[in-house]
Structures are given as structure tokens and as C-alpha cells.
Coordinates of C-alpha atoms in Angstrom, one line a residue:
M1 CA 0.0 -0.1 0.0
S2 CA 2.9 2.3 0.6
D3 CA 3.8 2.1 -3.1
I4 CA 0.4 3.7 -4.1
M5 CA 1.2 6.7 -1.8
K6 CA 4.2 7.7 -3.9
R7 CA 3.4 9.8 -6.9
K8 CA 4.5 7.7 -10.0
F9 CA 3.9 10.4 -12.6
V10 CA 2.7 14.0 -13.0
A11 CA -0.8 14.6 -11.7
L12 CA -3.6 15.4 -14.1
E13 CA -3.9 19.2 -14.3
I14 CA -7.3 20.7 -14.0
S15 CA -6.9 22.3 -17.4
G16 CA -6.5 18.8 -18.9
K17 CA -3.4 19.9 -20.7
N18 CA -1.5 16.7 -19.8
Y19 CA -4.6 14.3 -20.1
M20 CA -3.4 12.3 -23.0
T21 CA 0.0 11.4 -21.3
W22 CA -1.7 11.0 -18.0
V23 CA -4.1 8.4 -19.3
L24 CA -1.4 6.3 -20.7
D25 CA 0.7 6.6 -17.4
A26 CA -2.3 5.8 -15.4
E27 CA -3.4 2.8 -17.3
I28 CA 0.2 1.4 -17.5
H29 CA 0.7 1.8 -13.7
L30 CA -2.7 0.4 -12.9
D31 CA -2.1 -2.6 -15.1
V32 CA 1.3 -3.2 -13.6
M33 CA -0.1 -3.2 -10.2
G34 CA -2.9 -5.6 -11.2
L35 CA -5.6 -3.0 -10.8
G36 CA -6.5 -2.3 -14.5
D37 CA -9.7 -4.1 -14.3
A38 CA -11.0 -1.3 -11.8
I39 CA -11.2 1.1 -14.7
K40 CA -11.8 -1.2 -17.6
D41 CA -14.3 -3.8 -16.3
K42 CA -15.5 -3.2 -12.7
D43 CA -17.3 -6.4 -12.6
K44 CA -14.0 -8.3 -12.7
A45 CA -12.2 -6.1 -10.0
S46 CA -12.6 -6.9 -6.3
T47 CA -13.7 -4.3 -3.9
Q48 CA -10.1 -4.1 -2.5
D49 CA -8.7 -3.5 -6.0
C50 CA -11.3 -0.9 -6.7
V51 CA -10.3 1.0 -3.5
K52 CA -6.6 0.8 -4.3
A53 CA -7.2 2.0 -7.7
L54 CA -9.3 4.9 -6.6
I55 CA -6.6 5.9 -4.1
F56 CA -4.0 5.7 -6.8
L57 CA -6.0 7.8 -9.3
R58 CA -6.9 10.4 -6.7
H59 CA -3.2 10.7 -5.7
H60 CA -2.4 11.5 -9.3
L61 CA -5.1 14.4 -9.7
D62 CA -4.6 18.1 -9.3
E63 CA -6.1 19.3 -6.0
G64 CA -8.9 21.1 -7.8
L65 CA -9.9 17.9 -9.6
K66 CA -9.9 16.0 -6.3
I67 CA -12.3 18.4 -4.9
E68 CA -14.6 18.4 -8.0
Y69 CA -14.6 14.5 -7.9
L70 CA -14.7 14.2 -4.1
T71 CA -17.9 12.2 -3.9
V72 CA -17.0 9.7 -6.6
K73 CA -16.0 6.5 -4.8
D74 CA -15.8 4.2 -7.8
P75 CA -12.6 4.2 -10.0
F76 CA -14.6 3.1 -13.0
V77 CA -17.0 6.2 -12.7
L78 CA -14.0 8.5 -12.0
W79 CA -12.1 7.2 -15.1
N80 CA -15.1 7.7 -17.3
G81 CA -15.9 11.0 -15.9
L82 CA -12.4 12.3 -16.6
K83 CA -12.6 10.7 -20.1
E84 CA -15.9 12.4 -20.9
R85 CA -14.5 15.7 -19.6
Y86 CA -11.1 15.7 -21.3
D87 CA -11.1 13.1 -24.3
N88 CA -12.1 15.9 -26.6
L89 CA -8.6 17.3 -26.3
K90 CA -7.5 14.5 -28.7
L91 CA -9.1 16.6 -31.4
V92 CA -7.3 19.7 -30.3
T93 CA -4.0 17.7 -30.2
L94 CA -4.6 16.0 -33.4
S95 CA -5.3 19.3 -35.2
Q96 CA -2.2 20.8 -33.9
A97 CA 0.0 17.9 -34.6
R98 CA -1.3 17.7 -38.2
Y99 CA -0.6 21.4 -38.7
D100 CA 2.9 20.7 -37.2
W101 CA 3.4 17.9 -39.5
A102 CA 2.3 19.9 -42.6
H103 CA 4.7 22.6 -41.7
L104 CA 7.7 20.5 -40.6
R105 CA 10.7 21.1 -43.0
L106 CA 14.2 19.9 -42.6
Q107 CA 15.5 23.2 -44.0
D108 CA 14.0 25.1 -41.1
F109 CA 16.4 23.6 -38.6
K110 CA 20.0 24.4 -37.8
S111 CA 20.9 20.8 -37.1
V112 CA 19.6 17.3 -38.1
S113 CA 19.4 16.4 -34.5
E114 CA 17.0 19.2 -33.8
Y115 CA 14.9 18.3 -36.8
N116 CA 14.9 14.6 -35.6
S117 CA 13.8 15.5 -32.2
V118 CA 10.8 17.6 -33.5
M119 CA 10.0 14.9 -36.0
F120 CA 9.6 12.3 -33.2
R121 CA 7.6 14.7 -31.0
I122 CA 5.2 15.3 -33.8
T123 CA 4.9 11.8 -34.9
S124 CA 4.3 10.7 -31.3
K125 CA 1.4 13.1 -30.9
L126 CA -0.1 11.9 -34.2
K127 CA 0.3 8.2 -33.1
L128 CA -1.2 9.0 -29.7
C129 CA -4.3 10.5 -31.4
G130 CA -4.6 7.4 -33.7
D131 CA -2.8 8.6 -36.9
N132 CA -0.4 6.0 -38.0
I133 CA 2.9 7.5 -39.3
S134 CA 5.1 5.0 -41.0
D135 CA 8.8 5.1 -41.8
Y136 CA 7.8 5.7 -45.3
D137 CA 5.9 8.8 -44.3
M138 CA 8.9 10.1 -42.3
L139 CA 11.3 9.4 -45.1
E140 CA 9.2 11.2 -47.6
K141 CA 8.7 14.3 -45.3
T142 CA 12.4 14.4 -44.9
Y143 CA 13.3 14.1 -48.6
T144 CA 10.7 16.5 -49.8
T145 CA 11.7 19.2 -47.3
F146 CA 15.5 19.4 -48.1
H147 CA 16.6 22.9 -48.9
V148 CA 16.3 23.7 -52.7
S149 CA 20.0 24.0 -53.0
N150 CA 20.3 20.4 -51.9
I151 CA 18.2 18.7 -54.5
V152 CA 21.1 16.6 -55.8
L153 CA 21.8 15.5 -52.3
Q154 CA 18.2 14.6 -51.8
Q155 CA 18.2 12.5 -54.9
Q156 CA 21.3 10.7 -53.8
Y157 CA 19.8 9.8 -50.5
R158 CA 16.6 8.7 -52.2
E159 CA 18.6 6.3 -54.5
K160 CA 20.0 4.6 -51.5
G161 CA 16.7 3.2 -51.0
F162 CA 16.3 3.5 -47.3
T163 CA 13.3 1.6 -45.8
K164 CA 13.9 2.9 -42.2
Y165 CA 13.7 6.6 -41.2
S166 CA 16.6 5.8 -38.7
Q167 CA 18.9 4.8 -41.5
L168 CA 18.5 8.2 -43.3
I169 CA 18.8 10.2 -40.0
S170 CA 21.9 8.3 -39.0
L171 CA 23.5 9.0 -42.4
L172 CA 22.5 12.6 -42.3
L173 CA 23.9 13.0 -38.8
V174 CA 27.2 11.6 -39.9
A175 CA 27.3 13.8 -42.9
E176 CA 26.5 16.9 -40.8

């Protein structure tokens, strides 16, 4: 029980800004602790597991949210209440991630490493929202956003026939 009392990840902010990462963290931790059924299928969870899950979830809520959900004594109800309240943020995040993807250009970065970091941040958000970004998509995005003065270089990299984004980035990092 003492493990439940330690905060394992950042609490859910009342604004919901960190909801999507909070949900993933909460699900993973509850599953590892054997309490996942308390939020997925309450009929399968024991009363003791429900109480442990509720304590865990409440411990990972902003103080304002704790007060708003003070009377909720069922982790399944709490989980679904938070989902109903914040799940719409996926659309906002997805819209922003798609915008960022559309405007991502290798030529806009001072280093390949910086570009690579932003590429993974954007693709992670897209995947989190259900958009599947493949290695092919990432390769094409990179090739098509080379600076105009590097068209020959772009063609040379294309001719190498990379199938993994990491192969291209490794070569670009070495070349840099």
C-alpha cells in the first residue's frame, strides 16, 4: 500500500493539458499493479482492488480535480468522468499535430538532431491520437523538405533506397 502513496507520474492538471499522457501513465501503472480491471471492467475487479485504484487515481489528480470529484467512490466512474471531460482534447492535439506535420521542414532547422527531435515529438502526438505515421511517411517528409540548394543530395539519399527513417537520419547526422 505504501507504493500507492508515492506519486509515480505527474498529476492530471485541472486544465486537462496533460490528459493524454496522464491516461497512458495511469493505465500502465494500474495494469502493472494488477488494478487495470477497476477502470476497464469493474465487474472483474475486487472491492479491495477498486479502493486501491481509486486511491491511486486520486493521488494523481490536481487538488482542484480532487475536490470536484470528491464524492466519486468508484474508480470506473471517476475514470469515465475524466474521459468524458477531457477526451475531446484529442481533437485539439490531433489538429495541432497535423498542422505541425504539414509545416515540418528539414530546411528550417539548424541541425539534423533538432529536426529529428521535432519529427519524433510530432509523430508521437499523431500516433497517440490514432494517426499512423510510417517510416515511409517520415522518409518522404524528410526528402521533400530538403533545402532547394540540396536537390542533388536529396536524390542521392533517395537512390540509397532507405526503408527505415533511422537509417536516413543516421547518415544525415554523420554527414553533418
